[in-house]
Short mmCIF file of N, CA and C in Angstrom, two decimals:
data_model
loop_
_atom_site.label_atom_id
_atom_site.label_comp_id
_atom_site.label_asym_id
_atom_site.label_seq_id
_atom_site.Cartn_x
_atom_site.Cartn_y
_atom_site.Cartn_z
N MET A 1 45.87 15.58 153.97
CA MET A 1 46.68 15.44 153.38
C MET A 1 46.50 16.18 152.30
N ALA A 2 45.58 15.24 151.32
CA ALA A 2 45.13 16.33 150.33
C ALA A 2 44.90 17.39 150.10
N ARG A 3 43.70 17.73 151.16
CA ARG A 3 43.30 19.18 151.31
C ARG A 3 44.21 20.21 151.73
N SER A 4 45.24 19.75 152.22
CA SER A 4 46.17 20.59 152.90
C SER A 4 47.18 21.44 151.61
N SER A 5 47.64 20.14 150.95
CA SER A 5 48.01 20.60 149.60
C SER A 5 47.83 20.98 148.63
N LEU A 6 46.29 21.03 148.68
CA LEU A 6 45.36 22.10 147.60
C LEU A 6 45.36 23.01 147.99
N ILE A 7 45.02 23.19 149.54
CA ILE A 7 45.47 24.41 149.79
C ILE A 7 46.35 25.50 149.76
N LEU A 8 47.82 24.73 149.91
CA LEU A 8 48.68 25.05 149.75
C LEU A 8 49.27 25.81 147.68
N ALA A 9 48.54 24.67 147.10
CA ALA A 9 48.71 24.91 145.83
C ALA A 9 47.87 25.95 145.32
N LEU A 10 47.15 26.37 145.84
CA LEU A 10 45.86 27.93 145.64
C LEU A 10 46.39 28.80 145.84
N SER A 11 47.05 28.89 147.55
CA SER A 11 47.73 29.81 147.88
C SER A 11 49.16 30.68 147.32
N LEU A 12 49.89 29.36 146.71
CA LEU A 12 50.94 30.09 146.08
C LEU A 12 50.31 30.17 144.60
N THR A 13 49.26 29.69 144.00
CA THR A 13 49.23 30.56 142.64
C THR A 13 48.62 31.53 143.04
N LEU A 14 47.53 32.16 144.01
CA LEU A 14 47.11 32.94 144.41
C LEU A 14 48.24 34.64 144.30
N ALA A 15 48.95 34.00 145.05
CA ALA A 15 50.59 34.98 145.36
C ALA A 15 51.30 35.24 144.02
N THR A 16 51.50 34.30 143.37
CA THR A 16 51.89 34.65 142.36
C THR A 16 51.19 35.42 141.43
N VAL A 17 50.07 35.16 141.20
CA VAL A 17 49.07 36.12 140.24
C VAL A 17 48.80 37.42 140.63
N LEU A 18 48.80 37.69 142.10
CA LEU A 18 48.84 39.11 143.04
C LEU A 18 50.38 39.89 142.86
N ALA A 19 51.23 38.71 142.65
CA ALA A 19 52.84 39.15 142.53
C ALA A 19 52.69 39.88 140.77
N THR A 20 52.45 39.12 140.10
CA THR A 20 52.19 39.31 138.14
C THR A 20 51.33 40.86 138.35
N ALA A 21 50.45 41.10 139.34
CA ALA A 21 49.66 42.06 138.70
C ALA A 21 50.39 43.54 139.50
N ARG A 22 50.53 42.90 140.61
CA ARG A 22 51.84 44.14 141.15
C ARG A 22 52.71 44.79 140.36
N ALA A 23 53.43 43.62 139.82
CA ALA A 23 54.79 44.35 138.76
C ALA A 23 53.95 44.97 138.00
N TRP A 24 52.52 44.28 136.75
CA TRP A 24 52.30 45.01 135.97
C TRP A 24 52.05 46.32 136.17
N ALA A 25 51.07 46.66 137.21
CA ALA A 25 50.50 47.65 137.88
C ALA A 25 51.71 48.87 137.75
N ALA A 26 53.21 48.41 138.58
CA ALA A 26 53.78 49.27 139.01
C ALA A 26 54.26 49.81 137.64
N THR A 27 53.98 49.35 136.03
CA THR A 27 54.35 49.54 135.13
C THR A 27 54.12 50.44 134.01
N ASP A 28 52.95 50.64 134.64
CA ASP A 28 52.34 51.70 133.86
C ASP A 28 51.97 52.99 133.89
N LEU A 29 52.85 53.50 134.65
CA LEU A 29 53.03 55.04 134.62
C LEU A 29 54.07 55.90 133.64
N VAL A 30 53.48 57.33 133.17
CA VAL A 30 54.13 57.61 132.16
C VAL A 30 54.80 59.33 133.36
N VAL A 31 55.66 59.89 132.63
CA VAL A 31 55.65 61.21 132.94
C VAL A 31 55.42 62.18 131.72
N ILE A 32 54.70 62.85 132.04
CA ILE A 32 53.90 63.74 131.04
C ILE A 32 54.59 65.35 131.56
N ALA A 33 54.48 65.89 129.98
CA ALA A 33 54.91 67.47 130.09
C ALA A 33 53.68 68.30 129.21
N ASN A 34 53.85 69.45 129.46
CA ASN A 34 52.94 69.96 128.03
C ASN A 34 53.94 70.47 126.91
N PRO A 35 53.04 70.16 125.95
CA PRO A 35 53.63 69.74 124.80
C PRO A 35 54.38 70.93 124.02
N THR A 36 53.93 72.41 124.60
CA THR A 36 54.86 73.42 124.54
C THR A 36 55.72 73.79 124.90
N SER A 37 56.57 72.96 126.05
CA SER A 37 57.73 72.89 126.96
C SER A 37 58.60 73.01 126.58
N GLY A 38 59.09 72.91 125.11
CA GLY A 38 60.41 72.54 124.95
C GLY A 38 60.85 70.96 125.27
N VAL A 39 60.30 70.61 125.90
CA VAL A 39 60.89 68.93 126.46
C VAL A 39 60.45 67.73 125.63
N ASP A 40 61.42 66.76 124.59
CA ASP A 40 60.79 65.92 124.32
C ASP A 40 60.72 64.46 124.95
N ARG A 41 62.07 64.83 125.51
CA ARG A 41 62.47 63.74 126.66
C ARG A 41 62.73 63.92 127.77
N MET A 42 63.13 63.10 128.83
CA MET A 42 63.90 63.53 130.04
C MET A 42 64.11 62.37 130.59
N SER A 43 65.11 61.92 131.10
CA SER A 43 65.58 60.68 131.76
C SER A 43 65.13 60.73 133.11
N ARG A 44 65.44 59.22 133.62
CA ARG A 44 65.20 59.51 135.32
C ARG A 44 65.83 60.11 135.96
N ASP A 45 66.72 60.58 136.27
CA ASP A 45 67.90 61.58 136.63
C ASP A 45 67.20 62.96 136.77
N GLU A 46 66.70 63.32 135.49
CA GLU A 46 66.03 64.74 135.47
C GLU A 46 65.07 64.58 135.77
N VAL A 47 64.17 63.88 135.85
CA VAL A 47 62.60 63.70 136.42
C VAL A 47 62.77 63.49 137.75
N THR A 48 63.73 62.91 138.66
CA THR A 48 64.24 62.96 140.03
C THR A 48 64.99 64.18 140.35
N ALA A 49 65.46 64.51 140.03
CA ALA A 49 65.84 66.34 140.60
C ALA A 49 64.72 67.24 139.96
N VAL A 50 63.51 67.39 139.20
CA VAL A 50 62.70 68.05 139.20
C VAL A 50 61.57 67.81 140.39
N PHE A 51 61.47 66.41 140.77
CA PHE A 51 60.37 66.31 141.31
C PHE A 51 61.12 66.13 142.86
N MET A 52 62.44 66.19 143.14
CA MET A 52 62.92 66.22 144.30
C MET A 52 63.58 67.67 144.96
N GLY A 53 63.04 68.30 143.51
CA GLY A 53 63.35 70.06 144.08
C GLY A 53 65.05 70.06 144.15
N ARG A 54 65.87 69.34 143.61
CA ARG A 54 67.12 69.14 143.11
C ARG A 54 67.59 70.88 142.24
N THR A 55 66.28 70.59 140.88
CA THR A 55 66.68 71.66 139.97
C THR A 55 64.94 72.35 139.64
N ARG A 56 65.15 73.74 139.79
CA ARG A 56 63.86 74.44 139.66
C ARG A 56 63.30 74.42 137.91
N LYS A 57 64.11 73.97 136.78
CA LYS A 57 64.36 74.43 135.35
C LYS A 57 63.99 73.07 134.85
N LEU A 58 63.32 72.96 133.29
CA LEU A 58 63.10 72.00 133.21
C LEU A 58 64.66 71.97 131.88
N PRO A 59 64.70 70.57 131.19
CA PRO A 59 66.06 70.98 130.24
C PRO A 59 65.75 71.83 129.01
N SER A 60 64.98 72.32 128.93
CA SER A 60 64.77 73.36 127.94
C SER A 60 65.21 74.96 128.25
N GLY A 61 65.40 74.71 129.89
CA GLY A 61 65.40 76.43 130.77
C GLY A 61 64.16 77.06 131.19
N ILE A 62 62.83 76.25 131.04
CA ILE A 62 61.27 76.90 131.42
C ILE A 62 61.47 76.37 132.93
N THR A 63 60.92 77.48 133.64
CA THR A 63 60.69 76.82 135.00
C THR A 63 59.78 75.82 135.19
N ALA A 64 60.37 74.80 136.03
CA ALA A 64 59.39 73.75 135.95
C ALA A 64 58.47 73.63 137.21
N LEU A 65 57.53 72.88 137.05
CA LEU A 65 56.18 73.06 137.43
C LEU A 65 55.86 71.57 138.23
N PRO A 66 56.40 70.98 138.71
CA PRO A 66 55.87 69.60 139.36
C PRO A 66 54.51 69.13 139.79
N ILE A 67 53.81 68.30 139.30
CA ILE A 67 52.86 68.07 140.10
C ILE A 67 52.41 66.48 140.57
N ASP A 68 52.36 66.16 141.86
CA ASP A 68 52.27 65.22 142.79
C ASP A 68 50.86 64.87 142.24
N GLN A 69 50.38 63.53 142.68
CA GLN A 69 48.92 63.14 143.08
C GLN A 69 49.31 62.73 144.64
N THR A 70 47.82 63.18 144.82
CA THR A 70 47.67 62.67 146.34
C THR A 70 48.22 61.07 146.75
N THR A 71 48.17 60.88 148.06
CA THR A 71 48.78 59.40 148.38
C THR A 71 47.73 58.53 148.07
N ASP A 72 46.13 58.80 147.99
CA ASP A 72 45.43 57.75 147.50
C ASP A 72 45.42 57.48 146.11
N GLY A 73 46.48 58.44 145.24
CA GLY A 73 46.38 58.35 143.67
C GLY A 73 47.81 57.35 143.46
N ASP A 74 48.39 57.89 142.17
CA ASP A 74 49.48 57.18 141.83
C ASP A 74 50.95 57.31 142.82
N LYS A 75 50.77 58.18 143.81
CA LYS A 75 51.93 59.09 144.30
C LYS A 75 53.19 57.40 144.79
N PRO A 76 52.01 56.81 145.17
CA PRO A 76 53.04 56.08 146.18
C PRO A 76 53.96 55.17 145.12
N ARG A 77 53.40 54.27 143.97
CA ARG A 77 53.79 53.65 142.79
C ARG A 77 55.13 54.60 142.45
N PHE A 78 54.36 56.26 141.78
CA PHE A 78 55.57 56.71 141.30
C PHE A 78 56.48 56.73 141.70
N TYR A 79 56.47 57.06 142.97
CA TYR A 79 58.21 57.31 144.04
C TYR A 79 58.91 55.96 143.92
N LYS A 80 58.03 54.99 144.34
CA LYS A 80 58.48 53.19 144.35
C LYS A 80 59.75 53.22 142.86
N GLU A 81 58.73 53.75 141.52
CA GLU A 81 59.18 53.45 140.41
C GLU A 81 60.66 54.38 140.54
N LEU A 82 60.26 55.69 140.17
CA LEU A 82 61.22 56.39 140.49
C LEU A 82 62.93 56.30 140.97
N ILE A 83 62.79 56.19 142.23
CA ILE A 83 63.85 56.09 143.59
C ILE A 83 63.46 55.32 144.08
N ASN A 84 62.49 54.33 143.80
CA ASN A 84 62.57 53.06 144.95
C ASN A 84 62.50 53.82 146.39
N LYS A 85 61.58 54.57 146.76
CA LYS A 85 61.44 55.30 147.96
C LYS A 85 59.87 54.97 148.41
N ASP A 86 59.20 54.80 149.25
CA ASP A 86 58.41 54.83 150.10
C ASP A 86 57.58 56.42 150.48
N ILE A 87 56.31 56.70 150.60
CA ILE A 87 55.91 57.63 151.00
C ILE A 87 56.37 58.61 152.50
N PRO A 88 56.52 57.60 153.38
CA PRO A 88 57.68 57.68 154.33
C PRO A 88 58.45 58.91 154.15
N GLU A 89 59.28 57.87 153.48
CA GLU A 89 60.79 58.34 153.29
C GLU A 89 60.99 59.53 152.41
N VAL A 90 59.58 59.72 151.43
CA VAL A 90 59.81 61.09 150.77
C VAL A 90 59.04 62.15 151.44
N ASN A 91 58.22 61.53 152.26
CA ASN A 91 57.50 62.96 153.15
C ASN A 91 58.74 63.40 154.05
N SER A 92 59.39 62.61 154.63
CA SER A 92 60.82 62.85 155.60
C SER A 92 61.53 63.93 154.98
N TYR A 93 62.37 63.49 153.58
CA TYR A 93 62.97 64.56 152.58
C TYR A 93 62.61 65.96 152.46
N TRP A 94 61.19 65.65 152.06
CA TRP A 94 60.76 67.24 152.64
C TRP A 94 60.66 67.91 153.44
N ALA A 95 60.08 67.31 154.42
CA ALA A 95 60.10 67.90 156.16
C ALA A 95 61.37 68.53 155.91
N ARG A 96 62.96 68.06 155.50
CA ARG A 96 64.10 68.54 156.09
C ARG A 96 64.35 69.67 155.43
N LEU A 97 63.62 69.63 153.82
CA LEU A 97 64.33 71.03 153.03
C LEU A 97 62.89 72.14 153.42
N ILE A 98 62.22 71.76 153.70
CA ILE A 98 60.89 73.02 154.54
C ILE A 98 61.55 73.49 155.29
N PHE A 99 61.99 72.81 156.42
CA PHE A 99 62.70 73.27 157.73
C PHE A 99 63.49 74.05 157.55
N SER A 100 64.70 73.46 156.60
CA SER A 100 65.72 74.22 156.39
C SER A 100 65.51 75.29 155.32
N GLY A 101 64.59 75.54 154.73
CA GLY A 101 64.26 76.83 154.19
C GLY A 101 64.81 76.76 152.28
N GLN A 102 65.18 75.46 152.27
CA GLN A 102 65.61 75.05 150.94
C GLN A 102 64.84 74.52 149.49
N GLY A 103 63.84 74.38 150.02
CA GLY A 103 62.64 73.91 148.96
C GLY A 103 61.25 73.86 149.23
N SER A 104 60.86 73.84 148.56
CA SER A 104 58.73 73.09 148.73
C SER A 104 58.60 72.03 148.09
N PRO A 105 57.65 71.41 148.28
CA PRO A 105 57.44 70.02 147.39
C PRO A 105 56.79 70.51 146.42
N PRO A 106 56.55 69.31 145.34
CA PRO A 106 55.84 69.79 144.11
C PRO A 106 54.18 69.80 144.33
N ARG A 107 53.33 70.37 143.75
CA ARG A 107 52.30 71.12 144.08
C ARG A 107 51.45 69.47 143.81
N GLN A 108 50.19 69.70 145.08
CA GLN A 108 49.24 68.57 144.92
C GLN A 108 48.40 68.47 143.84
N ALA A 109 47.80 67.23 143.08
CA ALA A 109 46.52 67.27 142.35
C ALA A 109 45.91 66.10 142.80
N ASP A 110 44.56 66.42 142.88
CA ASP A 110 43.92 65.51 143.87
C ASP A 110 43.46 64.36 142.60
N ASN A 111 43.70 64.01 141.51
CA ASN A 111 43.38 63.17 140.56
C ASN A 111 43.94 62.84 139.24
N VAL A 112 43.85 61.92 138.60
CA VAL A 112 44.66 62.04 137.44
C VAL A 112 44.47 63.29 136.13
N ALA A 113 43.07 63.27 136.53
CA ALA A 113 42.30 64.44 135.32
C ALA A 113 42.95 65.84 136.00
N GLU A 114 43.04 65.99 136.86
CA GLU A 114 43.54 67.27 137.37
C GLU A 114 44.90 67.29 136.76
N VAL A 115 45.93 66.48 137.33
CA VAL A 115 47.14 66.27 136.56
C VAL A 115 47.20 66.55 135.04
N ILE A 116 46.02 66.50 134.40
CA ILE A 116 46.35 66.52 132.92
C ILE A 116 45.76 67.60 132.51
N GLU A 117 44.81 68.35 133.39
CA GLU A 117 44.39 69.52 133.43
C GLU A 117 45.61 70.80 133.52
N ILE A 118 46.07 70.27 134.55
CA ILE A 118 47.18 71.65 135.05
C ILE A 118 48.70 71.50 134.13
N VAL A 119 48.91 70.18 133.32
CA VAL A 119 49.74 70.32 132.94
C VAL A 119 49.32 70.52 131.43
N SER A 120 48.47 70.25 131.00
CA SER A 120 48.18 70.82 129.50
C SER A 120 47.73 72.15 129.41
N GLY A 121 48.08 73.04 130.76
CA GLY A 121 47.51 74.66 131.01
C GLY A 121 48.73 75.24 131.54
N ASN A 122 49.53 74.69 131.65
CA ASN A 122 50.94 75.35 132.18
C ASN A 122 52.57 74.79 131.62
N LYS A 123 52.51 75.58 130.59
CA LYS A 123 53.97 75.56 130.21
C LYS A 123 55.31 74.60 130.51
N GLY A 124 55.47 74.85 131.99
CA GLY A 124 56.47 74.19 132.50
C GLY A 124 55.95 73.12 133.60
N ALA A 125 54.89 72.55 133.56
CA ALA A 125 53.88 71.59 134.10
C ALA A 125 54.85 70.23 133.64
N ILE A 126 55.17 69.51 134.69
CA ILE A 126 55.61 68.20 134.49
C ILE A 126 54.57 67.57 135.44
N GLY A 127 54.10 66.36 135.19
CA GLY A 127 53.22 65.06 135.93
C GLY A 127 53.71 63.69 135.87
N TYR A 128 52.63 62.97 136.14
CA TYR A 128 52.82 61.48 135.96
C TYR A 128 51.44 60.81 135.96
N VAL A 129 50.98 60.15 135.14
CA VAL A 129 49.84 59.43 135.14
C VAL A 129 49.81 58.13 134.84
N PRO A 130 48.75 57.20 134.54
CA PRO A 130 48.94 56.05 134.13
C PRO A 130 48.99 56.28 132.22
N ARG A 131 49.62 55.51 131.79
CA ARG A 131 49.51 55.69 130.40
C ARG A 131 47.97 55.55 129.52
N SER A 132 47.46 55.06 129.82
CA SER A 132 46.32 55.26 129.18
C SER A 132 45.34 56.84 129.66
N ALA A 133 45.72 57.08 130.71
CA ALA A 133 45.14 58.46 130.89
C ALA A 133 45.88 59.41 130.10
N ALA A 134 47.05 59.41 129.51
CA ALA A 134 48.12 60.58 128.87
C ALA A 134 47.20 60.07 127.20
N ASP A 135 46.96 62.16 126.85
CA ASP A 135 45.52 62.05 125.73
C ASP A 135 46.78 63.37 124.73
N LYS A 136 46.34 63.76 123.98
CA LYS A 136 46.81 64.27 123.08
C LYS A 136 47.00 66.06 123.27
N ARG A 137 46.69 66.37 124.62
CA ARG A 137 47.18 68.02 125.60
C ARG A 137 48.43 67.73 126.01
N VAL A 138 49.26 66.46 126.34
CA VAL A 138 50.11 66.42 127.18
C VAL A 138 51.29 65.60 125.86
N ARG A 139 52.29 65.62 126.45
CA ARG A 139 53.32 64.60 125.93
C ARG A 139 54.20 63.79 126.53
N ILE A 140 54.41 62.58 126.46
CA ILE A 140 54.88 61.50 127.10
C ILE A 140 56.44 61.71 126.80
N ILE A 141 57.05 62.01 128.32
CA ILE A 141 58.83 62.36 128.44
C ILE A 141 59.33 61.77 128.71
N LEU A 142 58.74 60.32 129.52
CA LEU A 142 59.63 59.22 130.61
C LEU A 142 58.51 58.29 130.54
N ASP A 143 58.85 57.03 130.12
CA ASP A 143 58.16 55.87 130.35
C ASP A 143 58.66 55.21 131.48
N LEU A 144 57.89 54.89 132.92
CA LEU A 144 58.42 54.26 134.04
C LEU A 144 58.75 52.71 133.39
N SER A 145 58.12 52.44 132.46
CA SER A 145 58.57 50.68 132.17
C SER A 145 59.65 50.37 131.79
N ASN A 146 60.25 51.58 131.12
CA ASN A 146 61.80 51.92 130.56
C ASN A 146 62.80 51.39 131.51
N PRO A 147 63.83 50.57 131.88
CA PRO A 147 64.58 51.16 132.94
C PRO A 147 65.74 52.06 132.67
#
């Protein structure tokens, strides 16, 4: 009896630690832009509109170049944090738009370093990276940990 209580207590502790780690990990993403884009801040709605193809311009009027990561990167967390959708739902959305000729999905980057490189080298580019990866070559325009 004592052994099963100990196992239950350890299981609950582990579940709590994992849930806390997931919550922390889900809130360290930031949306970045090129510092010369003319954009200092964007709202969640504005970022959603760009990444979901609803608008092709940044608030400054420059043509937007959204940069997605691969599914192995931060992409699942980004879409879950931004629009509360899983990758299959996002892919289904884009499949419908592509089929109807209404748009094309964001450009793909293989990793965080490539996102930083593309965003820093293209005036209209925006992407998402962990906060710790954002450096002086890019500007943070939205912190996804803020509601």
